[in-house]
Short mmCIF file of C-alpha atoms in Angstrom, two decimals:
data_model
loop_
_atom_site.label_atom_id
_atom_site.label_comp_id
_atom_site.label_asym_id
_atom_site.label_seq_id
_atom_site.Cartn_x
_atom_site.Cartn_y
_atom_site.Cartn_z
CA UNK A 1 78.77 37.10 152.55
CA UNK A 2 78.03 33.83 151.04
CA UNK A 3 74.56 32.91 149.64
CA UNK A 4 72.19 31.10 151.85
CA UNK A 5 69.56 29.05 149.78
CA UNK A 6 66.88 31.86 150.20
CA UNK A 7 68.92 33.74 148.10
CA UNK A 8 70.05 31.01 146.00
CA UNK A 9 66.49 30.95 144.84
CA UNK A 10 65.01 34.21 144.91
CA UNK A 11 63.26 34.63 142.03
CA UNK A 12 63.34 38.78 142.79
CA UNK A 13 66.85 38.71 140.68
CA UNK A 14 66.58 40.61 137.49
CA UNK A 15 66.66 37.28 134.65
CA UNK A 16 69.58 38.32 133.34
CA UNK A 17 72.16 39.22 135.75
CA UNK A 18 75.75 38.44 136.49
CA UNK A 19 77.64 37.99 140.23
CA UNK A 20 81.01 38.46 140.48
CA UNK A 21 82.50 36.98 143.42
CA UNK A 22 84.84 39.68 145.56
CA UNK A 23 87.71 39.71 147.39
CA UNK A 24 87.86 43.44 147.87
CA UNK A 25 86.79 43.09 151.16
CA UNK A 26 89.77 41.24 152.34
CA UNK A 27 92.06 43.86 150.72
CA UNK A 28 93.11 45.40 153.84
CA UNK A 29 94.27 41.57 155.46
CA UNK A 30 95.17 40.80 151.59
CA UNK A 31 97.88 43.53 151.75
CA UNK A 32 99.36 42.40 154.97
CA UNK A 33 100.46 39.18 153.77
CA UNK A 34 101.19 40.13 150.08
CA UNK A 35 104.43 40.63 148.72
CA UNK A 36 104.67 44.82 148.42
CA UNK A 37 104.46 43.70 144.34
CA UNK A 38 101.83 42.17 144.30
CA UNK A 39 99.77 44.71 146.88
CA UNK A 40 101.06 47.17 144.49
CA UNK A 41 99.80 45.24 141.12
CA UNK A 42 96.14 44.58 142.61
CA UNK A 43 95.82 48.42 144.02
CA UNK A 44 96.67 49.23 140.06
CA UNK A 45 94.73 47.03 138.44
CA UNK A 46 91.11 48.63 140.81
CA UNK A 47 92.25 51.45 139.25
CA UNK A 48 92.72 50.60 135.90
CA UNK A 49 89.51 48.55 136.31
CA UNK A 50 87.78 51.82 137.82
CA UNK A 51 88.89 54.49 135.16
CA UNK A 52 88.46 51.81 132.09
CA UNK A 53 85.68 49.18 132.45
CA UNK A 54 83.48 50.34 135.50
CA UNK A 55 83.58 52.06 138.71
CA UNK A 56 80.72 50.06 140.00
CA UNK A 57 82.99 46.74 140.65
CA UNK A 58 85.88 46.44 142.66
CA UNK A 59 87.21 42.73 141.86
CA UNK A 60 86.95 41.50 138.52
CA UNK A 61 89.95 38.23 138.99
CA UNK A 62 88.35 36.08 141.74
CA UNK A 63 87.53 32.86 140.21
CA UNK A 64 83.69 33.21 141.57
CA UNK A 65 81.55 34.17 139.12
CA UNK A 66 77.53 33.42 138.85
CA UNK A 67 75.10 33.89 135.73
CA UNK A 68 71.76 33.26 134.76
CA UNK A 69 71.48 31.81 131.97
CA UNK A 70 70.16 34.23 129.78
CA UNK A 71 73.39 37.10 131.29
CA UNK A 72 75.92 33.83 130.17
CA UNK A 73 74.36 34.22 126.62
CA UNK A 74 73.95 37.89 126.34
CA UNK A 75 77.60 38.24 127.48
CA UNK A 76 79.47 35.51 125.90
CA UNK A 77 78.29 35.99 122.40
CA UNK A 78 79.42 39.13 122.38
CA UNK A 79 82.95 38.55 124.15
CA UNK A 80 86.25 38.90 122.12
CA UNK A 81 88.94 38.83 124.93
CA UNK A 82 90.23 35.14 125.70
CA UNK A 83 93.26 35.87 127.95
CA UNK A 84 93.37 37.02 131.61
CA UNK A 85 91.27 40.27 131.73
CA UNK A 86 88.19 38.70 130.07
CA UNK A 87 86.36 39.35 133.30
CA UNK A 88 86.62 43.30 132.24
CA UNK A 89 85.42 43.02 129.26
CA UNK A 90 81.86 40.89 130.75
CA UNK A 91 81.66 44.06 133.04
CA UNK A 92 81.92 46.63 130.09
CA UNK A 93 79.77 44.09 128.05
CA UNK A 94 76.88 43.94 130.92
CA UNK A 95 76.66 47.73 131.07
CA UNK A 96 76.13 48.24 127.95
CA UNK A 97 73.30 45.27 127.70
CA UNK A 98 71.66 46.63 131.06
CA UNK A 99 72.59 43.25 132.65
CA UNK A 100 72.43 43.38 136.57
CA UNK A 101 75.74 43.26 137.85
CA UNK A 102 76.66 42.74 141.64
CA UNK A 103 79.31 42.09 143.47
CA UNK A 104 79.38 39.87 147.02
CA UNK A 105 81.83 39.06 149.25
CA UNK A 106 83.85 35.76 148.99
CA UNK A 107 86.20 33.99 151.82
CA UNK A 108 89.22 33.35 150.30
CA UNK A 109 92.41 32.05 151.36
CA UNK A 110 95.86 32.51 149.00
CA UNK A 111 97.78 29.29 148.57
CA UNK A 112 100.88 28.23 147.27
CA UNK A 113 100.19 27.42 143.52
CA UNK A 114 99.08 30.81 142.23
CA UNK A 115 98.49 31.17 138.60
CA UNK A 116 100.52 33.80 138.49
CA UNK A 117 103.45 32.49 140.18
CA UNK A 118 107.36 32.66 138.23
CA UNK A 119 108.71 35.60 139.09
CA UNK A 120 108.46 39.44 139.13
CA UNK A 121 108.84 39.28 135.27
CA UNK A 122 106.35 37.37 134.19
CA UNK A 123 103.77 38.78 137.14
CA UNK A 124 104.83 42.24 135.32
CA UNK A 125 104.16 40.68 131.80
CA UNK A 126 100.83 39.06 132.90
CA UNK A 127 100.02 42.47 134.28
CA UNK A 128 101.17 44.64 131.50
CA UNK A 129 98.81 42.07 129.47
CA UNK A 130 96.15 42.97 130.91
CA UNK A 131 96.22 46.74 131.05
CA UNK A 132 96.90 46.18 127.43
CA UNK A 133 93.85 44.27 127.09
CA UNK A 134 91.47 46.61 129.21
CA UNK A 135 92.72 49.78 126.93
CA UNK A 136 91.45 47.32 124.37
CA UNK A 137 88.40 46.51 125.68
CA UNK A 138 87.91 50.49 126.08
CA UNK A 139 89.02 51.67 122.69
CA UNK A 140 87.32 49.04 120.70
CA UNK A 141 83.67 49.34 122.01
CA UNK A 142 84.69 53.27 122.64
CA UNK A 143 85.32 53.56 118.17
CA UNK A 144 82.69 50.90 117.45
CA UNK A 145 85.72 48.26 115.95
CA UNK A 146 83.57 45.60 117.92
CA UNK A 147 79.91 45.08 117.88
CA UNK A 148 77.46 44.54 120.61
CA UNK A 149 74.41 42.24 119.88
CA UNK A 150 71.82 42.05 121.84
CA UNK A 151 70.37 38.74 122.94
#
């Protein structure tokens, strides 16, 4: 699904709300051409994603992401991760402001180049870094450690 200019300009959007761009659709083809690893890592990390930020999104690492401007405010005030899985913590952040979230379907296409290209080891690293970082997320809002202010 890709956004016609209707719906670019619809003002019937909720003023603050966030769209993350998805490639969950494609996860059927995506796993086809994926190395077993790497099908294996993304299945993981929707479920870590599921059971610790939200089960309302699917696809938190697609590059595609869309805010109004008073979400990118609320949100990034109150963010504290800087590293891969910061896209978690905008979903935990947005529930707990009542910022719209949605999700819509992207084309995408891999290509040589990943960011996450050198080898099993440092995919399982990167990935090990993030589940790190979504436990995180969890506990730290979960015991109160981090503050939410509202915007």
């Amino acid at each position: 699904h890709t956004l016609n200019n209707k719906e670019r300009h619809d003002s019937s959007l909720p003023p603050k709300s966030v769209v993350f761009g998805s490639r969950a659709h494609l996860e059927n083809e995506s796993s086809a051409s994926r190395s077993k690893v790497r099908t294996f890592l993304m299945h993981a990390f929707h479920f870590f994603v599921k059971a610790l930020c939200s089960p309302r999104i699917k696809d938190t690492q697609c590059g595609f992401k869309l805010f109004t401007r008073s979400a990118a405010i609320s949100l990034f005030t109150n963010l504290h991760l800087r590293r891969w899985a910061f896209d978690t913590e905008l979903v935990v952040i947005a529930e707990r402001l009542q910022v719209s979230v949605s999700e819509v379907g992207v084309i995408w296409h891999e290509i040589d180049g990943s960011k996450l290209d050198g080898g099993k080891l440092s995919l399982a690293l990167v990935s090990l870094g993030m589940l790190r970082d979504m436990l995180c997320v969890r506990a730290c809002y979960f015991f109160r450690i981090w503050k939410m202010y509202s915007k």
